[in-house]
């Protein structure tokens, strides 16, 4: 009986982990000098710099333009390196990072993200 209880607790923990993503908007930029798999974030995520240097996992959920089938279905783990004051998106990815989760033609997408443990 003890093994079943441990299994159940483990499964609930996994489900809570998957359910704890946050929705946001992602775009991409092309001028940077701190590596290729990087991100800047806007006011909604910055929190006075507490997220700088943190790793996040994200997935494209749907493009925000009428072009169909833009999301690749892949997830991406990225490091937040800077603040983007006044950015209209939650997350501004390097073009290389953006291309992993969507076709750059999408230019702006909805994403689900969570801090990487």
mmCIF file of C-alpha atoms in Angstrom:
data_model
loop_
_atom_site.group_PDB
_atom_site.id
_atom_site.type_symbol
_atom_site.label_atom_id
_atom_site.label_comp_id
_atom_site.label_asym_id
_atom_site.label_seq_id
_atom_site.Cartn_x
_atom_site.Cartn_y
_atom_site.Cartn_z
ATOM 1 C CA UNK A 1 0.000 0.000 0.000
ATOM 2 C CA UNK A 2 2.886 2.349 0.788
ATOM 3 C CA UNK A 3 4.282 2.012 -2.751
ATOM 4 C CA UNK A 4 0.918 2.988 -4.266
ATOM 5 C CA UNK A 5 0.739 6.083 -2.047
ATOM 6 C CA UNK A 6 4.233 7.173 -3.075
ATOM 7 C CA UNK A 7 3.358 6.608 -6.735
ATOM 8 C CA UNK A 8 0.186 8.687 -6.374
ATOM 9 C CA UNK A 9 2.042 11.567 -4.693
ATOM 10 C CA UNK A 10 4.671 11.484 -7.467
ATOM 11 C CA UNK A 11 2.008 11.599 -10.177
ATOM 12 C CA UNK A 12 0.203 14.536 -8.540
ATOM 13 C CA UNK A 13 3.510 16.406 -8.243
ATOM 14 C CA UNK A 14 4.185 15.875 -11.954
ATOM 15 C CA UNK A 15 0.715 17.060 -12.917
ATOM 16 C CA UNK A 16 1.031 20.187 -10.794
ATOM 17 C CA UNK A 17 4.412 20.868 -12.388
ATOM 18 C CA UNK A 18 2.960 20.653 -15.907
ATOM 19 C CA UNK A 19 -0.044 22.748 -14.965
ATOM 20 C CA UNK A 20 2.022 25.597 -13.550
ATOM 21 C CA UNK A 21 2.985 27.263 -16.830
ATOM 22 C CA UNK A 22 2.250 30.910 -17.501
ATOM 23 C CA UNK A 23 0.952 32.262 -20.798
ATOM 24 C CA UNK A 24 2.679 35.143 -22.522
ATOM 25 C CA UNK A 25 3.606 36.685 -25.855
ATOM 26 C CA UNK A 26 6.958 36.187 -27.580
ATOM 27 C CA UNK A 27 8.685 38.059 -30.391
ATOM 28 C CA UNK A 28 12.281 37.990 -31.644
ATOM 29 C CA UNK A 29 15.104 40.445 -32.189
ATOM 30 C CA UNK A 30 18.290 40.278 -34.240
ATOM 31 C CA UNK A 31 20.864 42.587 -32.583
ATOM 32 C CA UNK A 32 22.662 40.980 -29.637
ATOM 33 C CA UNK A 33 26.158 40.077 -28.522
ATOM 34 C CA UNK A 34 25.666 37.747 -25.546
ATOM 35 C CA UNK A 35 25.233 34.418 -27.325
ATOM 36 C CA UNK A 36 22.514 33.015 -29.533
ATOM 37 C CA UNK A 37 20.078 31.265 -27.184
ATOM 38 C CA UNK A 38 19.132 34.294 -25.098
ATOM 39 C CA UNK A 39 16.119 36.303 -24.086
ATOM 40 C CA UNK A 40 15.192 39.732 -22.857
ATOM 41 C CA UNK A 41 11.941 40.232 -20.994
ATOM 42 C CA UNK A 42 9.432 43.018 -20.562
ATOM 43 C CA UNK A 43 7.771 44.456 -17.488
ATOM 44 C CA UNK A 44 5.384 41.529 -17.006
ATOM 45 C CA UNK A 45 8.247 39.147 -16.187
ATOM 46 C CA UNK A 46 11.232 41.307 -15.179
ATOM 47 C CA UNK A 47 10.255 41.833 -11.503
ATOM 48 C CA UNK A 48 13.061 44.330 -10.745
ATOM 49 C CA UNK A 49 15.674 41.984 -12.202
ATOM 50 C CA UNK A 50 14.956 38.927 -10.076
ATOM 51 C CA UNK A 51 14.624 36.784 -13.232
ATOM 52 C CA UNK A 52 17.918 37.909 -14.772
ATOM 53 C CA UNK A 53 20.162 34.875 -15.201
ATOM 54 C CA UNK A 54 17.282 32.438 -14.606
ATOM 55 C CA UNK A 55 16.461 29.634 -17.011
ATOM 56 C CA UNK A 56 12.968 29.204 -18.441
ATOM 57 C CA UNK A 57 11.349 26.545 -20.597
ATOM 58 C CA UNK A 58 8.829 27.674 -23.192
ATOM 59 C CA UNK A 59 6.639 26.311 -25.943
ATOM 60 C CA UNK A 60 4.803 28.072 -28.763
ATOM 61 C CA UNK A 61 1.063 27.597 -28.310
ATOM 62 C CA UNK A 62 -0.334 29.521 -31.282
ATOM 63 C CA UNK A 63 0.811 32.270 -33.656
ATOM 64 C CA UNK A 64 -0.879 35.636 -33.307
ATOM 65 C CA UNK A 65 -1.121 36.170 -37.063
ATOM 66 C CA UNK A 66 -3.321 34.369 -39.640
ATOM 67 C CA UNK A 67 -0.563 32.107 -41.022
ATOM 68 C CA UNK A 68 -1.453 28.506 -40.009
ATOM 69 C CA UNK A 69 0.828 25.805 -38.594
ATOM 70 C CA UNK A 70 3.648 28.031 -37.397
ATOM 71 C CA UNK A 71 4.451 26.302 -34.068
ATOM 72 C CA UNK A 72 6.992 23.480 -34.316
ATOM 73 C CA UNK A 73 5.778 21.613 -31.217
ATOM 74 C CA UNK A 74 9.273 21.787 -29.693
ATOM 75 C CA UNK A 75 10.122 23.243 -26.292
ATOM 76 C CA UNK A 76 13.038 25.539 -25.646
ATOM 77 C CA UNK A 77 15.092 26.261 -22.527
ATOM 78 C CA UNK A 78 16.572 29.741 -22.484
ATOM 79 C CA UNK A 79 18.422 32.108 -20.160
ATOM 80 C CA UNK A 80 17.107 35.590 -19.450
ATOM 81 C CA UNK A 81 19.940 38.074 -19.888
ATOM 82 C CA UNK A 82 18.406 41.531 -20.018
ATOM 83 C CA UNK A 83 15.437 43.822 -19.527
ATOM 84 C CA UNK A 84 13.451 45.223 -22.432
ATOM 85 C CA UNK A 85 11.636 48.273 -21.024
ATOM 86 C CA UNK A 86 8.512 49.101 -22.970
ATOM 87 C CA UNK A 87 8.589 45.907 -25.051
ATOM 88 C CA UNK A 88 5.067 44.966 -26.120
ATOM 89 C CA UNK A 89 5.805 41.265 -25.591
ATOM 90 C CA UNK A 90 6.458 39.330 -22.403
ATOM 91 C CA UNK A 91 9.529 37.625 -23.878
ATOM 92 C CA UNK A 92 11.827 38.813 -26.668
ATOM 93 C CA UNK A 93 13.885 35.888 -27.988
ATOM 94 C CA UNK A 94 16.994 35.854 -30.119
ATOM 95 C CA UNK A 95 16.073 34.883 -33.681
ATOM 96 C CA UNK A 96 17.876 31.541 -33.266
ATOM 97 C CA UNK A 97 15.834 30.665 -30.183
ATOM 98 C CA UNK A 98 12.569 31.832 -31.783
ATOM 99 C CA UNK A 99 13.225 29.620 -34.831
ATOM 100 C CA UNK A 100 13.343 26.483 -32.670
ATOM 101 C CA UNK A 101 9.745 26.862 -31.488
ATOM 102 C CA UNK A 102 8.164 28.560 -34.519
ATOM 103 C CA UNK A 103 8.704 29.742 -38.062
ATOM 104 C CA UNK A 104 10.065 33.325 -37.926
ATOM 105 C CA UNK A 105 7.348 34.344 -40.398
ATOM 106 C CA UNK A 106 5.009 34.186 -37.397
ATOM 107 C CA UNK A 107 6.922 37.165 -35.879
ATOM 108 C CA UNK A 108 4.706 37.184 -32.765
ATOM 109 C CA UNK A 109 3.371 34.118 -30.946
ATOM 110 C CA UNK A 110 1.582 33.041 -27.803
ATOM 111 C CA UNK A 111 3.765 30.923 -25.521
ATOM 112 C CA UNK A 112 3.522 28.960 -22.319
ATOM 113 C CA UNK A 113 6.580 29.304 -20.092
ATOM 114 C CA UNK A 114 7.822 28.322 -16.659
ATOM 115 C CA UNK A 115 11.026 28.665 -14.712
ATOM 116 C CA UNK A 116 13.363 25.743 -15.307
ATOM 117 C CA UNK A 117 14.122 23.867 -12.106
#
